[in-house]
Amino acid sequence: IEQFKRYLLNKGKKKVTVNRYLEVISKMFNMAIRNDWAKKNPIEKDVKFILKNDNKFRCLSFEEQKRLLNVVKGTYLEGIIIFALNTGLRKSDILDLDWEDINIKINGDNTMHLYINKPNKNADFPCTKILYNYLAHTPQENRHGAIFINPLTKRRPKEIKRAWKTAKRKAGIENFRFHDIRHTVATR
């Protein structure tokens, strides 16, 4: 197994990928033990997972956020980023949203809450003024179907890799993934 691990690394596989292979092999040995086909799992004591020290945790500074929002102003990416910065939702969940999935309620204490009603994803978020204003300024006739529409394809975007990469480059932001917006929200 150690030889296999070295082989994968020498082939250029990433550490996380090699760890996934080891997890699968370990699971196979555990199943074999349960079925009396093996006595022990060599990965438990004899094989070590690769420690990842890639420091992927990154937050957006307020200055970077300002530059990024200036770059995407007026584009469909602006709304996606505003939504992410104000809810901490995953990119796939944001791109999946329909107007019918959201509901904003103002409570008796004048706090706004954004309710997202999707199967297995029901959530309640305090609704910031920024997010409320973004949603409120969408014309009523456009409030059906997908919230975010790619203007080129006239469809819900499946992925935003190219637009995201371009926006980051124009804003001068490096080493920042879309998922890091979740880290930014959690940290703030």
PDB file of N, CA and C in Angstrom, residues 25-65:
ATOM      1  N   ILE A  25      -9.492   1.995   0.073  1.00  0.00           N
ATOM      2  CA  ILE A  25      -8.822   0.732   0.413  1.00  0.00           C
ATOM      3  C   ILE A  25      -9.113   0.347   1.854  1.00  0.00           C
ATOM      4  N   SER A  26      -9.069   1.315   2.761  1.00  0.00           N
ATOM      5  CA  SER A  26      -9.354   1.045   4.169  1.00  0.00           C
ATOM      6  C   SER A  26     -10.778   0.533   4.348  1.00  0.00           C
ATOM      7  N   LYS A  27     -11.707   1.162   3.656  1.00  0.00           N
ATOM      8  CA  LYS A  27     -13.112   0.733   3.718  1.00  0.00           C
ATOM      9  C   LYS A  27     -13.252  -0.704   3.208  1.00  0.00           C
ATOM     10  N   MET A  28     -12.516  -1.037   2.133  1.00  0.00           N
ATOM     11  CA  MET A  28     -12.569  -2.397   1.588  1.00  0.00           C
ATOM     12  C   MET A  28     -12.048  -3.406   2.613  1.00  0.00           C
ATOM     13  N   PHE A  29     -10.952  -3.053   3.292  1.00  0.00           N
ATOM     14  CA  PHE A  29     -10.425  -3.962   4.318  1.00  0.00           C
ATOM     15  C   PHE A  29     -11.415  -4.118   5.471  1.00  0.00           C
ATOM     16  N   ASN A  30     -12.069  -3.030   5.886  1.00  0.00           N
ATOM     17  CA  ASN A  30     -13.058  -3.119   6.970  1.00  0.00           C
ATOM     18  C   ASN A  30     -14.224  -4.024   6.580  1.00  0.00           C
ATOM     19  N   MET A  31     -14.650  -3.934   5.321  1.00  0.00           N
ATOM     20  CA  MET A  31     -15.722  -4.816   4.846  1.00  0.00           C
ATOM     21  C   MET A  31     -15.252  -6.269   4.825  1.00  0.00           C
ATOM     22  N   ALA A  32     -13.997  -6.480   4.414  1.00  0.00           N
ATOM     23  CA  ALA A  32     -13.443  -7.839   4.384  1.00  0.00           C
ATOM     24  C   ALA A  32     -13.369  -8.416   5.795  1.00  0.00           C
ATOM     25  N   ILE A  33     -12.999  -7.601   6.772  1.00  0.00           N
ATOM     26  CA  ILE A  33     -12.937  -8.051   8.167  1.00  0.00           C
ATOM     27  C   ILE A  33     -14.327  -8.448   8.651  1.00  0.00           C
ATOM     28  N   ARG A  34     -15.331  -7.616   8.331  1.00  0.00           N
ATOM     29  CA  ARG A  34     -16.712  -7.923   8.757  1.00  0.00           C
ATOM     30  C   ARG A  34     -17.216  -9.221   8.138  1.00  0.00           C
ATOM     31  N   ASN A  35     -16.717  -9.559   6.960  1.00  0.00           N
ATOM     32  CA  ASN A  35     -17.146 -10.786   6.277  1.00  0.00           C
ATOM     33  C   ASN A  35     -16.180 -11.953   6.502  1.00  0.00           C
ATOM     34  N   ASP A  36     -15.271 -11.789   7.464  1.00  0.00           N
ATOM     35  CA  ASP A  36     -14.282 -12.828   7.797  1.00  0.00           C
ATOM     36  C   ASP A  36     -13.391 -13.202   6.620  1.00  0.00           C
ATOM     37  N   TRP A  37     -13.090 -12.247   5.740  1.00  0.00           N
ATOM     38  CA  TRP A  37     -12.182 -12.500   4.623  1.00  0.00           C
ATOM     39  C   TRP A  37     -10.773 -11.986   4.950  1.00  0.00           C
ATOM     40  N   ALA A  38     -10.659 -11.162   6.005  1.00  0.00           N
ATOM     41  CA  ALA A  38      -9.365 -10.613   6.419  1.00  0.00           C
ATOM     42  C   ALA A  38      -9.359 -10.505   7.937  1.00  0.00           C
ATOM     43  N   LYS A  39      -8.157 -10.466   8.506  1.00  0.00           N
ATOM     44  CA  LYS A  39      -8.013 -10.389   9.966  1.00  0.00           C
ATOM     45  C   LYS A  39      -7.781  -8.961  10.447  1.00  0.00           C
ATOM     46  N   LYS A  40      -7.055  -8.160   9.629  1.00  0.00           N
ATOM     47  CA  LYS A  40      -6.784  -6.789  10.063  1.00  0.00           C
ATOM     48  C   LYS A  40      -6.755  -5.840   8.873  1.00  0.00           C
ATOM     49  N   ASN A  41      -6.849  -4.562   9.200  1.00  0.00           N
ATOM     50  CA  ASN A  41      -6.804  -3.502   8.209  1.00  0.00           C
ATOM     51  C   ASN A  41      -5.419  -2.854   8.300  1.00  0.00           C
ATOM     52  N   PRO A  42      -4.538  -3.092   7.323  1.00  0.00           N
ATOM     53  CA  PRO A  42      -3.172  -2.564   7.422  1.00  0.00           C
ATOM     54  C   PRO A  42      -3.109  -1.038   7.407  1.00  0.00           C
ATOM     55  N   ILE A  43      -4.129  -0.406   6.893  1.00  0.00           N
ATOM     56  CA  ILE A  43      -4.109   1.063   6.831  1.00  0.00           C
ATOM     57  C   ILE A  43      -4.280   1.663   8.222  1.00  0.00           C
ATOM     58  N   GLU A  44      -4.972   0.949   9.124  1.00  0.00           N
ATOM     59  CA  GLU A  44      -5.224   1.502  10.461  1.00  0.00           C
ATOM     60  C   GLU A  44      -3.947   1.826  11.217  1.00  0.00           C
ATOM     61  N   LYS A  45      -2.940   0.947  11.142  1.00  0.00           N
ATOM     62  CA  LYS A  45      -1.733   1.159  11.944  1.00  0.00           C
ATOM     63  C   LYS A  45      -0.466   1.307  11.114  1.00  0.00           C
ATOM     64  N   ASP A  46      -0.418   0.670   9.967  1.00  0.00           N
ATOM     65  CA  ASP A  46       0.835   0.596   9.216  1.00  0.00           C
ATOM     66  C   ASP A  46       0.969   1.659   8.126  1.00  0.00           C
ATOM     67  N   VAL A  47      -0.129   2.217   7.662  1.00  0.00           N
ATOM     68  CA  VAL A  47      -0.080   3.181   6.560  1.00  0.00           C
ATOM     69  C   VAL A  47      -0.619   4.515   7.060  1.00  0.00           C
ATOM     70  N   LYS A  48       0.109   5.572   6.763  1.00  0.00           N
ATOM     71  CA  LYS A  48      -0.285   6.913   7.213  1.00  0.00           C
ATOM     72  C   LYS A  48      -0.886   7.699   6.049  1.00  0.00           C
ATOM     73  N   PHE A  49      -1.948   8.419   6.367  1.00  0.00           N
ATOM     74  CA  PHE A  49      -2.511   9.338   5.388  1.00  0.00           C
ATOM     75  C   PHE A  49      -1.546  10.502   5.238  1.00  0.00           C
ATOM     76  N   ILE A  50      -1.613  11.164   4.113  1.00  0.00           N
ATOM     77  CA  ILE A  50      -0.724  12.290   3.841  1.00  0.00           C
ATOM     78  C   ILE A  50      -1.313  13.538   4.481  1.00  0.00           C
ATOM     79  N   LEU A  51      -0.515  14.182   5.303  1.00  0.00           N
ATOM     80  CA  LEU A  51      -0.968  15.429   5.917  1.00  0.00           C
ATOM     81  C   LEU A  51      -0.986  16.515   4.859  1.00  0.00           C
ATOM     82  N   LYS A  52      -2.086  17.217   4.827  1.00  0.00           N
ATOM     83  CA  LYS A  52      -2.213  18.306   3.859  1.00  0.00           C
ATOM     84  C   LYS A  52      -1.829  19.600   4.563  1.00  0.00           C
ATOM     85  N   ASN A  53      -0.875  20.283   4.000  1.00  0.00           N
ATOM     86  CA  ASN A  53      -0.489  21.577   4.539  1.00  0.00           C
ATOM     87  C   ASN A  53      -0.568  22.598   3.414  1.00  0.00           C
ATOM     88  N   ASP A  54      -1.733  22.683   2.797  1.00  0.00           N
ATOM     89  CA  ASP A  54      -1.860  23.579   1.671  1.00  0.00           C
ATOM     90  C   ASP A  54      -2.537  24.897   2.030  1.00  0.00           C
ATOM     91  N   ASN A  55      -2.843  25.097   3.293  1.00  0.00           N
ATOM     92  CA  ASN A  55      -3.374  26.368   3.787  1.00  0.00           C
ATOM     93  C   ASN A  55      -4.417  26.974   2.842  1.00  0.00           C
ATOM     94  N   LYS A  56      -5.455  26.209   2.564  1.00  0.00           N
ATOM     95  CA  LYS A  56      -6.490  26.659   1.639  1.00  0.00           C
ATOM     96  C   LYS A  56      -7.428  27.689   2.268  1.00  0.00           C
ATOM     97  N   PHE A  57      -7.381  27.824   3.584  1.00  0.00           N
ATOM     98  CA  PHE A  57      -8.285  28.750   4.255  1.00  0.00           C
ATOM     99  C   PHE A  57      -7.883  30.178   3.904  1.00  0.00           C
ATOM    100  N   ARG A  58      -8.781  30.898   3.306  1.00  0.00           N
ATOM    101  CA  ARG A  58      -8.497  32.265   2.888  1.00  0.00           C
ATOM    102  C   ARG A  58      -9.766  33.067   3.000  1.00  0.00           C
ATOM    103  N   CYS A  59      -9.651  34.262   3.510  1.00  0.00           N
ATOM    104  CA  CYS A  59     -10.796  35.173   3.606  1.00  0.00           C
ATOM    105  C   CYS A  59     -10.559  36.375   2.701  1.00  0.00           C
ATOM    106  N   LEU A  60     -11.649  36.939   2.257  1.00  0.00           N
ATOM    107  CA  LEU A  60     -11.611  38.121   1.411  1.00  0.00           C
ATOM    108  C   LEU A  60     -11.498  39.346   2.318  1.00  0.00           C
ATOM    109  N   SER A  61     -10.534  40.210   2.051  1.00  0.00           N
ATOM    110  CA  SER A  61     -10.444  41.452   2.828  1.00  0.00           C
ATOM    111  C   SER A  61     -11.555  42.390   2.348  1.00  0.00           C
ATOM    112  N   PHE A  62     -11.865  43.385   3.145  1.00  0.00           N
ATOM    113  CA  PHE A  62     -12.907  44.337   2.750  1.00  0.00           C
ATOM    114  C   PHE A  62     -12.484  45.112   1.497  1.00  0.00           C
ATOM    115  N   GLU A  63     -11.196  45.403   1.380  1.00  0.00           N
ATOM    116  CA  GLU A  63     -10.685  46.094   0.192  1.00  0.00           C
ATOM    117  C   GLU A  63     -10.832  45.210  -1.050  1.00  0.00           C
ATOM    118  N   GLU A  64     -10.487  43.912  -0.921  1.00  0.00           N
ATOM    119  CA  GLU A  64     -10.641  42.987  -2.050  1.00  0.00           C
ATOM    120  C   GLU A  64     -12.111  42.847  -2.421  1.00  0.00           C
ATOM    121  N   GLN A  65     -12.977  42.793  -1.426  1.00  0.00           N
ATOM    122  CA  GLN A  65     -14.414  42.684  -1.678  1.00  0.00           C
ATOM    123  C   GLN A  65     -14.908  43.892  -2.464  1.00  0.00           C
TER     124      GLN A  65
END
